[in-house]
Coordinates of C-alpha atoms in Angstrom, one line a residue:
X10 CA -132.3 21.7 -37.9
X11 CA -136.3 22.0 -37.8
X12 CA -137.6 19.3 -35.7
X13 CA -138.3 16.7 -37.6
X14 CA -142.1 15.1 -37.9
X15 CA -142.8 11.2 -37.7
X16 CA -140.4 9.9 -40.6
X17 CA -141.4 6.4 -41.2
X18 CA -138.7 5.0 -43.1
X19 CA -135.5 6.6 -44.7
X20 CA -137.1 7.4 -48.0
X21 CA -139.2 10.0 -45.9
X22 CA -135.9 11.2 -44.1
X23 CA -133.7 11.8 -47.5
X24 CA -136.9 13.7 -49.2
X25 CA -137.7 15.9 -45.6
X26 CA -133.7 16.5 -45.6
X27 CA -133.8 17.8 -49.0
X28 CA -136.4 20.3 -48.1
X29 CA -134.5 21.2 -45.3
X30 CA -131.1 21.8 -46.5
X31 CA -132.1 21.9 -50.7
X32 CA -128.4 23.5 -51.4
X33 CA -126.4 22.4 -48.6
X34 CA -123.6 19.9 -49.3
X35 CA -124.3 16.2 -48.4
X36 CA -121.8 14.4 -50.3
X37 CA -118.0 15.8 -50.8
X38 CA -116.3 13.4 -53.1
X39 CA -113.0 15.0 -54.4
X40 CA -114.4 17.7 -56.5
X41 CA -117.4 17.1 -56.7
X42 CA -120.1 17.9 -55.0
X43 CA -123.8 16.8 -54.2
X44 CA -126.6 18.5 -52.3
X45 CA -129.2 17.0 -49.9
X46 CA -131.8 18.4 -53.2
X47 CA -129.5 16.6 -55.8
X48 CA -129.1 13.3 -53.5
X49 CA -132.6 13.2 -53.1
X50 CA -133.5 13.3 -56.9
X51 CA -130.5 10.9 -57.7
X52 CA -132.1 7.6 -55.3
X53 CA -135.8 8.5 -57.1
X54 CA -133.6 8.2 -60.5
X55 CA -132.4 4.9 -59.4
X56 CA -135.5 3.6 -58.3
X57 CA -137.1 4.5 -60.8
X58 CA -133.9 3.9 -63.4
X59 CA -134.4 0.4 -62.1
X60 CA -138.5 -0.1 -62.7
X61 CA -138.0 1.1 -66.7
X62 CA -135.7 -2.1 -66.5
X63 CA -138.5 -4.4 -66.0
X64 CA -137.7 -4.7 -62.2
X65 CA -140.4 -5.1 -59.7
X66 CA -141.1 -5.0 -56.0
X67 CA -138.7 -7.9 -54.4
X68 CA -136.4 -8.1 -56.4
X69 CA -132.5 -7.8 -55.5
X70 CA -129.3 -5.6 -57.2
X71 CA -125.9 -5.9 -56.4
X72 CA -123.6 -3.7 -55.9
X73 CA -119.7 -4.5 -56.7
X74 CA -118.2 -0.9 -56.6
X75 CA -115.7 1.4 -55.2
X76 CA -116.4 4.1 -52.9
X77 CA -118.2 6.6 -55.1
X78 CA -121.7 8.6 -54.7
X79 CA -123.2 6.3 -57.2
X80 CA -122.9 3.8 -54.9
X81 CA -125.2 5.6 -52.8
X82 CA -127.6 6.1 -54.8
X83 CA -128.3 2.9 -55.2
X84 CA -128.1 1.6 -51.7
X85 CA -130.7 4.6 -50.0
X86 CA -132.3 4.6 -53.4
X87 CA -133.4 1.1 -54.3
X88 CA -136.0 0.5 -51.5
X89 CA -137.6 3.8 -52.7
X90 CA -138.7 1.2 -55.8
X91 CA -139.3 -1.4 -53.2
X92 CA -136.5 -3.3 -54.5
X93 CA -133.3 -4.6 -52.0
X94 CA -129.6 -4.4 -52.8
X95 CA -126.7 -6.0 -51.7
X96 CA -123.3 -4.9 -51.0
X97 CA -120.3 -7.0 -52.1
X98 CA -116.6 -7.2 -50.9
X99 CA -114.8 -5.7 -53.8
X100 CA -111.7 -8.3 -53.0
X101 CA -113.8 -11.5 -53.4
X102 CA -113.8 -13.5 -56.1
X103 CA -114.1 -17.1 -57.7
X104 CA -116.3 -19.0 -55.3
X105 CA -116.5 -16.6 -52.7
X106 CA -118.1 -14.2 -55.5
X107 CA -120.6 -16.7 -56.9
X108 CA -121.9 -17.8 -53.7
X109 CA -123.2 -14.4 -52.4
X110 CA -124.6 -13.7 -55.9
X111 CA -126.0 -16.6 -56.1
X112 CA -127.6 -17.3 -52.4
X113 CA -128.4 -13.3 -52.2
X114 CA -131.2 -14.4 -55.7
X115 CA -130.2 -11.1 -57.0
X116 CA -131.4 -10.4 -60.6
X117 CA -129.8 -7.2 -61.1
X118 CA -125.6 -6.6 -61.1
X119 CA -124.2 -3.1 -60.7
X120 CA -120.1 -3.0 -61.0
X121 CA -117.6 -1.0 -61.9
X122 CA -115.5 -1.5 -65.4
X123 CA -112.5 -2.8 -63.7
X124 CA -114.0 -5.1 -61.6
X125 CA -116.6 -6.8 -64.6
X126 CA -113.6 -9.0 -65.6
X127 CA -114.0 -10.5 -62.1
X128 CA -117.7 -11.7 -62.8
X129 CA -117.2 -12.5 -66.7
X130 CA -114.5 -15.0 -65.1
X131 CA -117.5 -16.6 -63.3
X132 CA -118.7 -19.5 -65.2
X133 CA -122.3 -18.3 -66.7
X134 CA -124.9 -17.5 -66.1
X135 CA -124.4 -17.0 -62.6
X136 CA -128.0 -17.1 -60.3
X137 CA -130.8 -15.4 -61.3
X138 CA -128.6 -12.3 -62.6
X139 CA -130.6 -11.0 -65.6
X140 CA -128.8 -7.5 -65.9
X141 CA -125.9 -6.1 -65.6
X142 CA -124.9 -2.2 -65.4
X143 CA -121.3 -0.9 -65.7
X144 CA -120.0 1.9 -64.0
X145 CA -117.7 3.2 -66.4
X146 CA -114.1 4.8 -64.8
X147 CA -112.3 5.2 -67.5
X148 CA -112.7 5.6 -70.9
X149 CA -113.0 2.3 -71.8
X150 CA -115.6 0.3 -73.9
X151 CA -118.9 -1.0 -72.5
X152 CA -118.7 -4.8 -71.9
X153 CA -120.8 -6.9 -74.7
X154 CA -124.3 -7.3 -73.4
X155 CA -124.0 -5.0 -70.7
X156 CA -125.7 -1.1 -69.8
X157 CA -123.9 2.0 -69.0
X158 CA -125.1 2.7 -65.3
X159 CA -125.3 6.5 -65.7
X160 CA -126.9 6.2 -69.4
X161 CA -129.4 3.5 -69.0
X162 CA -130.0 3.4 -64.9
X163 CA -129.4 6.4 -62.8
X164 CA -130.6 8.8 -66.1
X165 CA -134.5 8.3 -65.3
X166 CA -137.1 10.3 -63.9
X167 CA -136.2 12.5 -60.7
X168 CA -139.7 12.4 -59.8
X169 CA -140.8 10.6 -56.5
X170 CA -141.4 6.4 -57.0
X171 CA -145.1 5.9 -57.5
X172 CA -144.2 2.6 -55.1
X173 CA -145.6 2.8 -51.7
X174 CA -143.3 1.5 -49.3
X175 CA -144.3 -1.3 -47.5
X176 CA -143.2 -2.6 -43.8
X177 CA -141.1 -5.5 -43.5
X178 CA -139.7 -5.2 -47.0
X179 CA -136.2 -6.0 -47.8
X180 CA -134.1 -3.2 -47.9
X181 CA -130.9 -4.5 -48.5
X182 CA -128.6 -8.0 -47.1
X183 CA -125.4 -7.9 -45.2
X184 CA -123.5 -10.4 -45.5
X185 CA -121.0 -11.5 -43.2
X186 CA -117.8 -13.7 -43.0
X187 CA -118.8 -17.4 -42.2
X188 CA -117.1 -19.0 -39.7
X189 CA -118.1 -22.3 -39.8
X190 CA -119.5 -22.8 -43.7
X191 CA -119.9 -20.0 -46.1
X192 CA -120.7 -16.3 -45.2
X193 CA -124.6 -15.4 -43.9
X194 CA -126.6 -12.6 -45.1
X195 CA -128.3 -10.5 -42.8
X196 CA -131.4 -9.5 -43.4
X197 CA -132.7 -5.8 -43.2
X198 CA -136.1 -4.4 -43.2
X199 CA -138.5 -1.8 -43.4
X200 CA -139.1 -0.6 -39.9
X201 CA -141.7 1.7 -38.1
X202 CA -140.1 4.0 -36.3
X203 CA -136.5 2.9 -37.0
X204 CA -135.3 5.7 -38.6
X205 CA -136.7 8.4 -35.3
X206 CA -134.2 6.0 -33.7
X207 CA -131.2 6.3 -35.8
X208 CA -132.0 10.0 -36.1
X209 CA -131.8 10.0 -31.9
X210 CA -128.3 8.5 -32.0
X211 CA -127.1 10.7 -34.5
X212 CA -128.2 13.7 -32.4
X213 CA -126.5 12.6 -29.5
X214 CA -123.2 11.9 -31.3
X215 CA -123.4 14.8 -34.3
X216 CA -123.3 18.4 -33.6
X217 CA -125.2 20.5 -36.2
X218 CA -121.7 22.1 -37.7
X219 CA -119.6 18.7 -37.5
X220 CA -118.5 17.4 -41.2
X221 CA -118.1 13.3 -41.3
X222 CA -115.3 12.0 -43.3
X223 CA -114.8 7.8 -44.3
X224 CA -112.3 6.2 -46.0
X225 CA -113.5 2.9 -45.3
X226 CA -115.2 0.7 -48.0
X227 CA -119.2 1.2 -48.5
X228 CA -119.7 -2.3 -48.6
X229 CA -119.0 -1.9 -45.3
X230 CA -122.0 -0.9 -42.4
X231 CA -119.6 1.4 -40.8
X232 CA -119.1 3.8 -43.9
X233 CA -122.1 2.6 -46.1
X234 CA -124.9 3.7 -42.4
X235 CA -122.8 5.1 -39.7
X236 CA -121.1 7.2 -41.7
X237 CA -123.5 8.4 -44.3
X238 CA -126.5 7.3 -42.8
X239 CA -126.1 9.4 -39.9
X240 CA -124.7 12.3 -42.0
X241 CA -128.4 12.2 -43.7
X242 CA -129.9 11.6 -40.3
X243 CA -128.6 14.9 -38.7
X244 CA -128.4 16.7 -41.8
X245 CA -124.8 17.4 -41.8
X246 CA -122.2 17.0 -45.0
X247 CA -119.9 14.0 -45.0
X248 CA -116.4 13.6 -47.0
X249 CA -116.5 10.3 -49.3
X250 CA -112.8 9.3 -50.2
X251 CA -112.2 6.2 -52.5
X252 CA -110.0 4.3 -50.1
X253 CA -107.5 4.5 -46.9
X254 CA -104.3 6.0 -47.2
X255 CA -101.6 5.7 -44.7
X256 CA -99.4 8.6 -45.9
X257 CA -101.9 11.0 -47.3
X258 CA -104.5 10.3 -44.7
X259 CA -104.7 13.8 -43.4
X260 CA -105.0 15.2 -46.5
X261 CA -108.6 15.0 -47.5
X262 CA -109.7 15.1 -43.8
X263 CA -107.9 18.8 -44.1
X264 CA -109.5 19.5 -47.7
X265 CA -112.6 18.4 -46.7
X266 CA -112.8 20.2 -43.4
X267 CA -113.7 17.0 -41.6
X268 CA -114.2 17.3 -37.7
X269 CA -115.2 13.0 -37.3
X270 CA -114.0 9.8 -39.0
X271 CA -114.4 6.1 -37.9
X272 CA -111.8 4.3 -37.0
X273 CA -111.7 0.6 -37.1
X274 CA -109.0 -2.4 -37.0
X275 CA -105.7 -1.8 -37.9
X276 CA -105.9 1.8 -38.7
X277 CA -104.8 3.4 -35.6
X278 CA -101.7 1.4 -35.2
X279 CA -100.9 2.4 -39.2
X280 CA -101.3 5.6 -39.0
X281 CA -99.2 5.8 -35.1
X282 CA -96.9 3.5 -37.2
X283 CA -96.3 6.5 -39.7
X284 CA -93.4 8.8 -39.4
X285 CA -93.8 11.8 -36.7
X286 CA -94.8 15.4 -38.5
X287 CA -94.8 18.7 -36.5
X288 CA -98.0 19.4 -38.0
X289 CA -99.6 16.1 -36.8
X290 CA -102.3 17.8 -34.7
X291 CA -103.1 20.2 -36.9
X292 CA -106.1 19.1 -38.7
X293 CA -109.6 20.0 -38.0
X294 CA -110.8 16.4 -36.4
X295 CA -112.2 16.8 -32.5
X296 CA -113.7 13.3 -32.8
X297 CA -112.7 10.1 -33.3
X298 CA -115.0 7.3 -33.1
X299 CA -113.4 4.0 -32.9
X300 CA -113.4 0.2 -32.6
X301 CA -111.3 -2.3 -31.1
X302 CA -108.3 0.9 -30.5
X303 CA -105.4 -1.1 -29.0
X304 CA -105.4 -0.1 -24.9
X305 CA -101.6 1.3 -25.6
X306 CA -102.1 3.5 -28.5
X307 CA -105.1 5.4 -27.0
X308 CA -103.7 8.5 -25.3
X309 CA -100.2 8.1 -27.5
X310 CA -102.9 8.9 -30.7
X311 CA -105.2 11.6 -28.9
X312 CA -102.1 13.3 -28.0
X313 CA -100.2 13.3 -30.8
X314 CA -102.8 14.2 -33.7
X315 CA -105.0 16.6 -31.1
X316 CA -108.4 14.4 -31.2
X317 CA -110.5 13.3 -28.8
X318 CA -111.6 8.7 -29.1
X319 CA -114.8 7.3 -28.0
X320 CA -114.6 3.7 -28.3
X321 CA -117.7 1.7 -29.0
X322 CA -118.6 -2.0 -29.9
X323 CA -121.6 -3.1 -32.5
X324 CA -122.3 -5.6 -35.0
X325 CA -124.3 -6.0 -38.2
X326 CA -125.5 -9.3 -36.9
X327 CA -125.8 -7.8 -33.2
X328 CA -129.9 -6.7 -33.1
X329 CA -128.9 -2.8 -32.3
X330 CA -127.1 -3.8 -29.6
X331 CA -124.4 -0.8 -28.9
X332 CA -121.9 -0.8 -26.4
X333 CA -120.1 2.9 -26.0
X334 CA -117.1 4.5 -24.2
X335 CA -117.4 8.3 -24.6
X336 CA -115.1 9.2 -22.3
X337 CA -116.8 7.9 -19.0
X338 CA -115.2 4.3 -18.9
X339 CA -111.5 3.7 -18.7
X340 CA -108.9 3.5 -21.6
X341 CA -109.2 0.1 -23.3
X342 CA -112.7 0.0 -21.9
X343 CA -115.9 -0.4 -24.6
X344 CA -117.8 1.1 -22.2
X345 CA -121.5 0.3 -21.2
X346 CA -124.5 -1.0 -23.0
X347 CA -126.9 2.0 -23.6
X348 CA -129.2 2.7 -21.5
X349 CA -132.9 0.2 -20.9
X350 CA -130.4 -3.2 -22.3
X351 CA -130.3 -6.6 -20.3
X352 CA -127.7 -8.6 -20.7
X353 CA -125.1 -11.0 -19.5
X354 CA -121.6 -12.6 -19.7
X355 CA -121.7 -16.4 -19.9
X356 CA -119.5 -19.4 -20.0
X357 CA -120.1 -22.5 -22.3
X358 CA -122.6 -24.1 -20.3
X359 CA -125.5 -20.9 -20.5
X360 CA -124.1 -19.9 -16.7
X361 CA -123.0 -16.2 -16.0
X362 CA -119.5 -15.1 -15.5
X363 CA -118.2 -13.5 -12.2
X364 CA -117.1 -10.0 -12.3
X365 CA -113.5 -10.3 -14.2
X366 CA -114.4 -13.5 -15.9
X367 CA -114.2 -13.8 -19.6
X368 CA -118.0 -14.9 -21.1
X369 CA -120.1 -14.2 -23.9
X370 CA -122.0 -11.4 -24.6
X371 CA -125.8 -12.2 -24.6
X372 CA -128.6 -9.5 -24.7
X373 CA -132.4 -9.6 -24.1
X374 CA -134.6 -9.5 -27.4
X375 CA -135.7 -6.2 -27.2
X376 CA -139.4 -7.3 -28.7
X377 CA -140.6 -10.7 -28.4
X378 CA -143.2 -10.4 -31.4
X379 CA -139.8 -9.7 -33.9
X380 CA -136.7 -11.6 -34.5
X381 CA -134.1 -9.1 -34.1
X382 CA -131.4 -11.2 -36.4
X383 CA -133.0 -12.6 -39.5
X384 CA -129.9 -14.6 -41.7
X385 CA -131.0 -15.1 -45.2
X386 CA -132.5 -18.2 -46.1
X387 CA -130.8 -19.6 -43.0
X388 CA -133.4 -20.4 -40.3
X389 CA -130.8 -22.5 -39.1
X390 CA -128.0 -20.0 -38.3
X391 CA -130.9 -17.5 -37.1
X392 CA -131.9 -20.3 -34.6
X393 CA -128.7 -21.0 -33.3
X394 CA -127.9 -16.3 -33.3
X395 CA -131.5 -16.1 -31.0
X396 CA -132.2 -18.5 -28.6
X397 CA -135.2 -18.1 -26.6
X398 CA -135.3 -14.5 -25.2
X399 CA -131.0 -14.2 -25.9
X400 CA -129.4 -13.3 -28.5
X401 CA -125.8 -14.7 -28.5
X402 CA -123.0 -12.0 -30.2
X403 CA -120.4 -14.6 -30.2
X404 CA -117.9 -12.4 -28.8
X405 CA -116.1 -12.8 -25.3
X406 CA -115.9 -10.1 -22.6
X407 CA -114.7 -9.3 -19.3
X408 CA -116.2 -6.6 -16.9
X409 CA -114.8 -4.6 -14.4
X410 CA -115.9 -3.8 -10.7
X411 CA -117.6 -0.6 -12.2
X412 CA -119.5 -3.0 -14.8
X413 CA -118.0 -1.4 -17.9
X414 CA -116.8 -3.7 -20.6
X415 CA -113.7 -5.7 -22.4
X416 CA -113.9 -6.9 -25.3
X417 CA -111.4 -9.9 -25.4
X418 CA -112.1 -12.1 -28.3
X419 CA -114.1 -13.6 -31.0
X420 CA -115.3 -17.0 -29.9
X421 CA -115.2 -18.8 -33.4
X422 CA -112.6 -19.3 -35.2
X423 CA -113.0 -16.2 -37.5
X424 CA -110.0 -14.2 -37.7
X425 CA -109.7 -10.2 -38.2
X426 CA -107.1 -8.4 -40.7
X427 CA -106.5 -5.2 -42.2
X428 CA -110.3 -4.5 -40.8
X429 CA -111.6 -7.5 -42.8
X430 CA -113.6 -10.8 -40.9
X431 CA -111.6 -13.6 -42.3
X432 CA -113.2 -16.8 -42.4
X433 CA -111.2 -20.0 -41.5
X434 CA -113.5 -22.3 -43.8
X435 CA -113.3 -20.2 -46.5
X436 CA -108.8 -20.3 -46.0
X437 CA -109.0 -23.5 -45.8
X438 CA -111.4 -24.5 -48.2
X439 CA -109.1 -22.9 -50.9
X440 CA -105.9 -23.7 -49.5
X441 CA -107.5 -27.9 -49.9
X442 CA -108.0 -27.3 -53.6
X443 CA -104.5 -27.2 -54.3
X444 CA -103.4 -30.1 -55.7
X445 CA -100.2 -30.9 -52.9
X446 CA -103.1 -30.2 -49.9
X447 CA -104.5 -33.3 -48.1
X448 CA -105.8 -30.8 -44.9
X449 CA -105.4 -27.7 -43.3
X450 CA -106.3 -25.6 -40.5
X451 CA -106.3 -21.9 -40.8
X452 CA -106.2 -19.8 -37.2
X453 CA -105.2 -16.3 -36.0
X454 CA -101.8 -15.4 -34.6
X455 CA -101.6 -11.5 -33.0
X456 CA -100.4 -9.1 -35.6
X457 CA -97.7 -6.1 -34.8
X458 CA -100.4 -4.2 -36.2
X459 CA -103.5 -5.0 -33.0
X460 CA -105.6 -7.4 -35.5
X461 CA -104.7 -11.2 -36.9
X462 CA -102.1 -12.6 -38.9
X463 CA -103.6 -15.8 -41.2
X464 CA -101.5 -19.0 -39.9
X465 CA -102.1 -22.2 -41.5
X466 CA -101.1 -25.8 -40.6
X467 CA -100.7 -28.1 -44.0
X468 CA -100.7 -31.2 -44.4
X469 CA -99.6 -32.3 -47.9
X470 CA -100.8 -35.3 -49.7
X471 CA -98.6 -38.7 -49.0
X472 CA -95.8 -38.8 -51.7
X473 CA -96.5 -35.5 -52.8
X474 CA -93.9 -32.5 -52.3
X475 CA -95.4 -29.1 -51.1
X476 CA -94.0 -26.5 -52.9
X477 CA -95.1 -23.1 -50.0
X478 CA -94.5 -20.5 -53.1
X479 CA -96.5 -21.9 -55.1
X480 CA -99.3 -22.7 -52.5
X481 CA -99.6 -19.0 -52.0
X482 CA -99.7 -18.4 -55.6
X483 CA -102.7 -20.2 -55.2
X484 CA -103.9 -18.5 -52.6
X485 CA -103.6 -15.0 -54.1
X486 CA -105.3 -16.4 -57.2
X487 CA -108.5 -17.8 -55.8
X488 CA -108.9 -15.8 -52.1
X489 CA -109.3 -12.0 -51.5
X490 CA -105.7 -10.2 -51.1
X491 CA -106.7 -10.0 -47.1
X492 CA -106.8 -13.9 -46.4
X493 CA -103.9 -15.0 -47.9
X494 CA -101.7 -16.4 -44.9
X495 CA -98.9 -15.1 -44.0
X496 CA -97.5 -17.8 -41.6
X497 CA -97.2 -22.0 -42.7
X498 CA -96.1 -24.8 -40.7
X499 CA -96.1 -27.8 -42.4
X500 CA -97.5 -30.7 -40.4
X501 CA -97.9 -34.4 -40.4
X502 CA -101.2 -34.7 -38.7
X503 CA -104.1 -31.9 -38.0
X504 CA -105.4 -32.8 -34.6
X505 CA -108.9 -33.3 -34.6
X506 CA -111.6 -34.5 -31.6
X507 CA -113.6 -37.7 -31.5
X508 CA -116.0 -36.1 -33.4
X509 CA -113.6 -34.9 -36.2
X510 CA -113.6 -31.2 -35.0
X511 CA -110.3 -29.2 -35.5
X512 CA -108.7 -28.5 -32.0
X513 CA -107.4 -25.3 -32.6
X514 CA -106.3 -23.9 -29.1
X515 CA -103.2 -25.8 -29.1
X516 CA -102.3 -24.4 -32.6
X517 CA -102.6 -20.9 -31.9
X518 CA -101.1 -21.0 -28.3
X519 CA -98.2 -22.3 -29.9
X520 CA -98.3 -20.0 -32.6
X521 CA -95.1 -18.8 -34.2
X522 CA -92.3 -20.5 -33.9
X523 CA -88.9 -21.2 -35.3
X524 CA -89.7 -23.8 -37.7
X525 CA -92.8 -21.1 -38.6
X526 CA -92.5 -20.6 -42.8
X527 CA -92.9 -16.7 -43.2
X528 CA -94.1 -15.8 -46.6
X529 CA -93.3 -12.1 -45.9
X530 CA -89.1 -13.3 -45.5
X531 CA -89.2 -16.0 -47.3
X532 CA -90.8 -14.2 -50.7
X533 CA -90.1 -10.7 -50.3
X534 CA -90.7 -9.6 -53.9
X535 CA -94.2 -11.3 -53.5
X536 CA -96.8 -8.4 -53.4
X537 CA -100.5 -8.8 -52.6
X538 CA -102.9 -7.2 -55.4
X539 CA -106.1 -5.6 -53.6
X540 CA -108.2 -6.5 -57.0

């Protein structure tokens, strides 16, 4: 690739990309696909698509889709108008739903056909929403009310937006699981000289004839920027499949000619859990890039499907702090903080951890004139994320004598499953609307599969019998498919401190036991629905 001039913002890198590499493949999406020219000219339609809407600078759209270019679009497209969008969970609904539309003051709503029903469920009007857009997947019949997205949005002018970006804007909000209230949206803006960085990082860990592949969900960071944002960043195509696919996960990555993917949670031990084939390793993938890979499955997977994993540790919510293991740390190892970061393990009371012991990350704020964790409309959570010079991940580590890194925990109570941050207010403030519920307490317990399993202590109301089938009826009806628990021991008591504070560590040492209710043995036919 040319050497790139000073790109300012990503706007700048998608247009000089598309002079670059006008007819090269950016996007492979089954069979179709779109060039760096064509990708280029489809964000200016959606900024602009938005603007003949009535939309001005500021305002928010968001996005409730599947994995699809469209999707795209939208998300690199948007802040070309000036305007910020926000990616939603495709599982949530009810409450969860509402909130982030709500508390995100979006005034725009782009979903797909099959998932409308789950905001025309939602008591109206909902926020500020004034619009809604339907992506159409079948040939069904536009929602009263609503606009066809290709029609009436992403059908405008492919010209360049007349808006001049500004520094600092909103580009888009990413909200995260809440762990101790409702989830937090993380703020992210304009930046000088932001994108020369992300273009750095993709030069180190892209080579100019790799092709990217994702299955994961783009209303995830990992697909929706470190997949496609550093395909555009090194100017290199990228395979977009709708979702993750134990048995056929090969298959694409083969069609596609994929030589990288990302692989996060659970999806190593699903695909080491699938049955052996002799032509395992023959695929086209040298790279793996992975997070949280269980210390046991490590070589077992490099072996037997030919690849090579580096490990690395980052968070949406973690101010650029990355943490990587490309081969030069030990297996199970995260490796070390790039290059020109302070930082420090700690213990409870702000003092650092010896060498072995298990303390929080903290890292220095890289600039002191910028607060490198913004949470929307939440100075209160930002406050308590960046404390003086620190910012705090929230996550425990241990080090070894060569200073590379563990990761060991989470240190809320915020669980992990199937890939997904689970949050244990959210479990139980369901679970505590059924009408049998007087409290609960939602934790953890390992899974067979590296991540969480959702265990709940219940304690029903006096005089009232608990019914546990019906409980997770309830469950499936109002949470995402991901957080319904698996595990329920009924309880007379939830333990609490002086100060009313759930005590938790008890609970999940003790975990699983023999009085343990399983709602996998206990309601077999009972199958979770992902929508």
């Amino acid at each position: 690739m040319t050497d790139a001039p000073q790109l300012n913002y990503f706007s700048d890198l998608i247009e000089f990309q598309a002079e670059q590499h006008a007819n090269k493949p950016y996007i492979l999406h089954g069979d179709l696909v779109v060039t760096f020219g064509e990708y280029n000219r489809a964000t200016a339609r959606a900024a602009n698509g938005l603007a003949s809407h009535g939309a001005r600078p500021g305002d928010g759209v968001a996005i409730l889709m599947g994995n699809c270019p469209e999707y795209l679009y939208l998300f690199y497209g948007l802040p070309r108008g000036g305007f910020y969008s926000v990616p939603i969970n495709v599982a949530l609904k009810g409450d969860g739903l509402r909130y982030i539309l709500e508390n995100s003051e979006v005034k725009y709503l782009v979903v797909d056909d099959d998932l409308y029903p789950k905001f025309a469920e939602l008591a109206q009007p909902v926020g500020a929403i004034r619009k809604v857009f339907v992506r159409r997947t079948q040939n069904s019949t536009l929602p009263l009310g609503t606009f066809d997205l290709n029609d009436d949005l992403i059908s405008a002018s492919p010209e360049k937006p007349a808006h001049l970006i500004e520094p600092n804007a909103i580009t888009h909000l990413m909200y995260t699981s809440g762990t101790t209230g409702f989830p937090k949206g993380v703020v992210n803006r304009n930046r000088l000289g932001g994108v020369m960085q992300f273009m750095m990082l993709s030069n180190f860990m892209i080579q100019e004839d790799d092709t990217l592949y994702t299955c994961l969900p783009l209303f995830h960071a990992n697909a929706l920027v470190l997949t496609s944002g550093l395909s555009m960043c090194r100017g290199v195509t990228f395979g977009l499949e709708k979702r993750f696919s134990a048995s056929k996960f090969w298959e694409p990555i083969r069609r596609y000619g994929a030589t990288q993917f990302n692989a996060l949670g659970a999806m190593i031990p699903i695909l080491m859990k699938q049955p052996q084939r002799p032509d395992d390793a023959d695929n086209p993938v040298r790279l793996v890039n992975s997070a949280a890979c269980p210390a046991n499955l490590w070589e077992p997977f490099e072996k037997r499907f030919g690849v090579k994993i580096w490990e690395a540790y980052g968070a949406v919510d973690g101010g650029g702090v990355l943490i990587m293991n490309l081969g030069t740390a030990p297996v199970g190892s995260c490796g070390k903080p790039l290059p020109g970061m302070v930082w420090k393990l700690i213990d409870d009371n702000g003092n650092e951890v010896p060498q072995g012991g298990i303390g929080e990350l903290v890292t220095q704020v890289p600039d002191r004139d910028s607060r490198p964790v913004e949470y929307y409309k939440n100075p209160e959570a930002s406050a308590k994320k960046v404390k003086g010079d620190w910012i705090y991940s929230g996550d425990l580590f241990y080090t070894d004598a060569d200073g590379n890194l563990y990761f060991v925990d989470r240190k809320t109570d915020s669980m992990r499953r199937r890939g997904e941050n689970i949050s244990s207010f959210e479990v139980e403030n369901i679970i505590e609307k059924h009408p049998a519920v007087a409290e609960s307490a939602a934790f953890g317990v390992p899974s067979e599969l590296g991540e969480d399993e959702v265990m709940i202590w219940v304690k029903p109301k006096e005089g009232v019998k608990l019914d546990l089938k019906d409980l997770m009826r309830h469950c499936a009806e109002n949470m995402a498919y991901f957080m319904v628990p698996r595990f329920v021991d009924v309880v007379d008591e939830i333990p609490r401190t002086g100060t009313l504070r759930v005590t938790k560590a008890d609970m999940k040492k003790r975990g699983v036991t023999k009085r343990t209710w399983d709602r996998e043995r206990e309601m077999p036919e009972f199958k979770l629905q992902k929508k």
